[in-house]
CSV table of C-alpha atoms in Angstrom, one decimal:
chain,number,residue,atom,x,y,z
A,1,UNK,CA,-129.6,50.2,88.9
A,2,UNK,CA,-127.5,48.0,86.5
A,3,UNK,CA,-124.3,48.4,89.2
A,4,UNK,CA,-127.1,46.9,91.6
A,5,UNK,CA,-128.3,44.0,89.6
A,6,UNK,CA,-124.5,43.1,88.1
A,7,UNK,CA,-123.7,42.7,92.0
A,8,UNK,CA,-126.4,40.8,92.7
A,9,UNK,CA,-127.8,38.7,89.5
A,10,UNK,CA,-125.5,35.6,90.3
A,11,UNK,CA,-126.7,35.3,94.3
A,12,UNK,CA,-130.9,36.1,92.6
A,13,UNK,CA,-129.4,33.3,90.0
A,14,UNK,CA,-128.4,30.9,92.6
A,15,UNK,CA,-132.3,31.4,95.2
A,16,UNK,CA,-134.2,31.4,92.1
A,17,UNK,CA,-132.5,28.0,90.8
A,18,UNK,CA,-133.0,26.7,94.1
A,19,UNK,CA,-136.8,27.9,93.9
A,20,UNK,CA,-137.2,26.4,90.4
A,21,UNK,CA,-136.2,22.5,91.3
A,22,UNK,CA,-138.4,22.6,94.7
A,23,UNK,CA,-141.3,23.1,92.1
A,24,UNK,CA,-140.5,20.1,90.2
A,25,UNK,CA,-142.7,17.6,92.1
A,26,UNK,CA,-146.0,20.0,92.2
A,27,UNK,CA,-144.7,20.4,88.4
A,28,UNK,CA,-144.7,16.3,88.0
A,29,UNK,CA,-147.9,16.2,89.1
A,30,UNK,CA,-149.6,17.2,85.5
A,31,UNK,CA,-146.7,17.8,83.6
A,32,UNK,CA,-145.3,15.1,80.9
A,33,UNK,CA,-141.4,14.5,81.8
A,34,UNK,CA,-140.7,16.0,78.1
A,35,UNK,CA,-142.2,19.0,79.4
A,36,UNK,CA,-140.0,19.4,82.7
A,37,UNK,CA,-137.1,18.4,81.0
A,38,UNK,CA,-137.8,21.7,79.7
A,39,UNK,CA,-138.3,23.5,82.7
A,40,UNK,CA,-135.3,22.1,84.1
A,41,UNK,CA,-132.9,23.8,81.7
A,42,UNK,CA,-133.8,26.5,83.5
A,43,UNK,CA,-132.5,25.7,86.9
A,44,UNK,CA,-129.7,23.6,85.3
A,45,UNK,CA,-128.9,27.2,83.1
A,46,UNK,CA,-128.7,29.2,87.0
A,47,UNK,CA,-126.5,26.8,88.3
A,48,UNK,CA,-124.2,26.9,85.5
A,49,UNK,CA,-124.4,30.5,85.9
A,50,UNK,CA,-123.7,30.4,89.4
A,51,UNK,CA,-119.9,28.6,88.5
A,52,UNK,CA,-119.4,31.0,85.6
A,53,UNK,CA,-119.8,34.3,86.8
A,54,UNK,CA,-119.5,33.9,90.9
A,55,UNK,CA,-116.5,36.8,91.3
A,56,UNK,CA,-116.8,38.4,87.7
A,57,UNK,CA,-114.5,35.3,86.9
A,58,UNK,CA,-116.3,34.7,83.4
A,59,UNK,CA,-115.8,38.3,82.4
A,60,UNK,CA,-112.1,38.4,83.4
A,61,UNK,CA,-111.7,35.2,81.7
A,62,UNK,CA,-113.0,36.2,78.1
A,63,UNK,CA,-111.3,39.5,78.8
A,64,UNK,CA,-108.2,38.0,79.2
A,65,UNK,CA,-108.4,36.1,76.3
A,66,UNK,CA,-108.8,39.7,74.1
A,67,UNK,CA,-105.8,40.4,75.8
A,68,UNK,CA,-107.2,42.3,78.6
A,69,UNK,CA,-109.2,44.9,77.3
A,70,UNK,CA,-112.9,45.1,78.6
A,71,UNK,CA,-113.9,43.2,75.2
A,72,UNK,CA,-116.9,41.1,77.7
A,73,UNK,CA,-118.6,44.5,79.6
A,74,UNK,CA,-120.8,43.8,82.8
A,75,UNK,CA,-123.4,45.5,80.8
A,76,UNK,CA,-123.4,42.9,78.0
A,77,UNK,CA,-123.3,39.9,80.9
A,78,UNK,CA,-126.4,41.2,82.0
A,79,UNK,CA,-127.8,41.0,78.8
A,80,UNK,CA,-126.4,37.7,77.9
A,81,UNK,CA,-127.6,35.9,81.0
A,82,UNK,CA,-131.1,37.7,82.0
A,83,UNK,CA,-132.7,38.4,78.2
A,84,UNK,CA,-130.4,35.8,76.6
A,85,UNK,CA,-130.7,32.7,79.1
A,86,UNK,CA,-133.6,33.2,81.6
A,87,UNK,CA,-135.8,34.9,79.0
A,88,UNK,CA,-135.1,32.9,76.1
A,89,UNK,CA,-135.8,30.0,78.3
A,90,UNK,CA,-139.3,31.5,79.9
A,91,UNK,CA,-140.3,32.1,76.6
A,92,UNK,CA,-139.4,28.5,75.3
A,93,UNK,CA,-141.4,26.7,78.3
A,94,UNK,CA,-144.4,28.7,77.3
A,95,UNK,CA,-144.3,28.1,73.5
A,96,UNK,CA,-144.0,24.6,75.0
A,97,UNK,CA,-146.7,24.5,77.1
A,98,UNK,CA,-149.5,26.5,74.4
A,99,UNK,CA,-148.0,25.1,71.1
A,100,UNK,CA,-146.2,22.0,71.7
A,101,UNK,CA,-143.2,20.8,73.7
A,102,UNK,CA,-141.1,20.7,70.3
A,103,UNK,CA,-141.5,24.1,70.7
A,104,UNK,CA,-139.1,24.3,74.3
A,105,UNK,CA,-135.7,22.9,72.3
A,106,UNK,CA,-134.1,26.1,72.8
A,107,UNK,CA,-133.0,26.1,75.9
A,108,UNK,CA,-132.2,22.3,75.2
A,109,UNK,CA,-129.9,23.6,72.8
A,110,UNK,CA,-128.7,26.2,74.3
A,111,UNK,CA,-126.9,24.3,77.3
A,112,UNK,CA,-125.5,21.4,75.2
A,113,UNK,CA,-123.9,24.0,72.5
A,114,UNK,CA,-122.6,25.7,75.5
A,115,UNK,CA,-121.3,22.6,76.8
A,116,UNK,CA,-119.8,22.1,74.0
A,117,UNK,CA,-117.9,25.2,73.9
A,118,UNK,CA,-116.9,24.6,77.3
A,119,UNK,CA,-115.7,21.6,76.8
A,120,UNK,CA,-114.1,22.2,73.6
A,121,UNK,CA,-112.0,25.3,75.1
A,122,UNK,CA,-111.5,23.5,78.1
A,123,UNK,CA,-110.0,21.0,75.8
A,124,UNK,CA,-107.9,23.2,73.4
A,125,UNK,CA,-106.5,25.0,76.2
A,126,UNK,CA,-105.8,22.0,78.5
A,127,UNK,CA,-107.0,24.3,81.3
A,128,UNK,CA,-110.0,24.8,83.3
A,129,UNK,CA,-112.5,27.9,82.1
A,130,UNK,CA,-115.2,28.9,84.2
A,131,UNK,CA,-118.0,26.8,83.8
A,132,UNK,CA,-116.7,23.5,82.9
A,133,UNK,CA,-118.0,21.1,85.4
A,134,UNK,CA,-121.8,22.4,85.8
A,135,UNK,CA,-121.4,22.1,81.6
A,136,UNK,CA,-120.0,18.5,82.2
A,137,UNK,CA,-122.2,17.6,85.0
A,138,UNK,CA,-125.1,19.3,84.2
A,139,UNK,CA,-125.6,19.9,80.6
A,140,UNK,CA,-124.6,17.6,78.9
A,141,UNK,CA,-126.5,14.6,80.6
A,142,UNK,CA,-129.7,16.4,81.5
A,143,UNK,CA,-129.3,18.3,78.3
A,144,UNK,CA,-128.8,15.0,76.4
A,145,UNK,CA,-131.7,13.2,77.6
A,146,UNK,CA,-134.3,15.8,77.4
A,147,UNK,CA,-133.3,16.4,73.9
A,148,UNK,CA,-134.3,12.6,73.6
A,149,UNK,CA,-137.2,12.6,75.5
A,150,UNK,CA,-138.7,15.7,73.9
A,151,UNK,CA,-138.1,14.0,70.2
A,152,UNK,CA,-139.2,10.6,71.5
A,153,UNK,CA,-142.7,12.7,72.3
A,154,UNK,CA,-145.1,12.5,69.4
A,155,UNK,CA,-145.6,15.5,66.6
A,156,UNK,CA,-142.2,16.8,67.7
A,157,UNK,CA,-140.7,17.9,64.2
A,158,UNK,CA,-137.5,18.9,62.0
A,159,UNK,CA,-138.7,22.1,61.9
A,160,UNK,CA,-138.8,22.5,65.7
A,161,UNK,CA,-134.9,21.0,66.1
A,162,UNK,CA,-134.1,23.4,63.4
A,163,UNK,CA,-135.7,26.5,64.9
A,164,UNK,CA,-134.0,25.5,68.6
A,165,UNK,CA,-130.9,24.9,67.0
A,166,UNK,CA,-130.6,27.6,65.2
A,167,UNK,CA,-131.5,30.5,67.8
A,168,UNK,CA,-128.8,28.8,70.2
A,169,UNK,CA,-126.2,28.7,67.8
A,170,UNK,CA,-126.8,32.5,67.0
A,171,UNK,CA,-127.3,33.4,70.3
A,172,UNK,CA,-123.4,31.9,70.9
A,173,UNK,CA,-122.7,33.7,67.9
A,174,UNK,CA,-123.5,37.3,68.8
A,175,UNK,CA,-121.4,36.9,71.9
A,176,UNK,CA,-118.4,36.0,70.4
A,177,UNK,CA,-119.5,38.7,67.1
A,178,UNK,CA,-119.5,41.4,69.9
A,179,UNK,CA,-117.3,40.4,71.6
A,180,UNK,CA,-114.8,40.0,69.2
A,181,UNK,CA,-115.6,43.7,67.9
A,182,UNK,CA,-115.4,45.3,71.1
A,183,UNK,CA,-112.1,44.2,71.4
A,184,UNK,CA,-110.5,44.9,68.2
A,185,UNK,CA,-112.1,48.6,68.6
A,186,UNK,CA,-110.9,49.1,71.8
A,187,UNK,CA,-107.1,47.4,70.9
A,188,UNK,CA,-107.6,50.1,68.0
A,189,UNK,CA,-108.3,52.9,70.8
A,190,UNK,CA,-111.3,53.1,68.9
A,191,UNK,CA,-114.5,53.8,71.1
């Protein structure tokens, strides 16, 4: 099953983002724009994925980087991008929509500090890595202004940026944390 779904997860990535924005006006309709700016970093997040991973190029890229051991696994890609992105961000609409859109910064988070990343590698390396432009194009000017528009929205609090902050930042974390000590195991020939 999980050869099946790593072959297919970027092309279900690409329909479902596709999906996602064609619901945006029947969304508009009752929804405040704080609100679907939180919903969007949804579709936004499937795009991205969509550069990043179409033909394993993320994985060989971080891999590459560890000096070609299998430090990134297609295992752990599934994990990062289904749990990690699309739940994370499922999880943060609906804490938005039953406890307050303050409640939805994750995922707002969670594409600018991988924007960031992107663009801060792309940067120190003077080279392209894969997932620049959507990160360019697409997160950091969507991902700017709903992070404006949700704190421009009443009862949104410090405690809420905090919380959203934080899980994104750790969420980056543990992927470079294992990662990191995947690769110096297997450079060890430790398993």
């Amino acid at each position: 099953m999980n050869s099946w779904l790593y072959r297919h997860w970027v092309a279900a990535a690409l329909i479902t983002g596709i999906f996602l924005l064609v619901l945006l006006p029947a969304l508009a309709q009752s929804w405040s724009v704080a609100l679907l700016l939180v919903y969007l970093q949804l579709p936004i997040y499937l795009f991205h994925q969509v550069e990043e991973h179409t033909g394993d190029r993320f994985r060989v890229h971080v891999n590459l980087m560890f000096g070609g051991v299998e430090a990134l696994t297609p295992e752990a890609v599934l994990v990062i991008n289904i749990p990690g992105v699309w739940g994370v961000g499922m999880l943060a609409l609906y804490a938005a929509l039953f406890f307050g859109v303050g409640w939805g910064l994750t995922p707002i988070y969670l594409v600018l500090v991988n924007a960031l990343i992107h663009l801060a590698a792309g940067v120190a390396k003077r080279e392209y890595n894969p997932g620049l432009w959507t990160a360019l194009v697409l997160f950091l000017p969507i991902g700017a202004f709903a992070l404006w528009s949700v704190n421009s929205t009443p009862g949104v609090s410090t405690l809420q940026n905090m919380v959203g902050l934080a899980i994104a930042i750790l969420i980056h974390v543990a992927i470079v944390v294992h990662t990191a000590s995947r690769a110096r195991k297997l450079a060890a020939g430790v398993r």
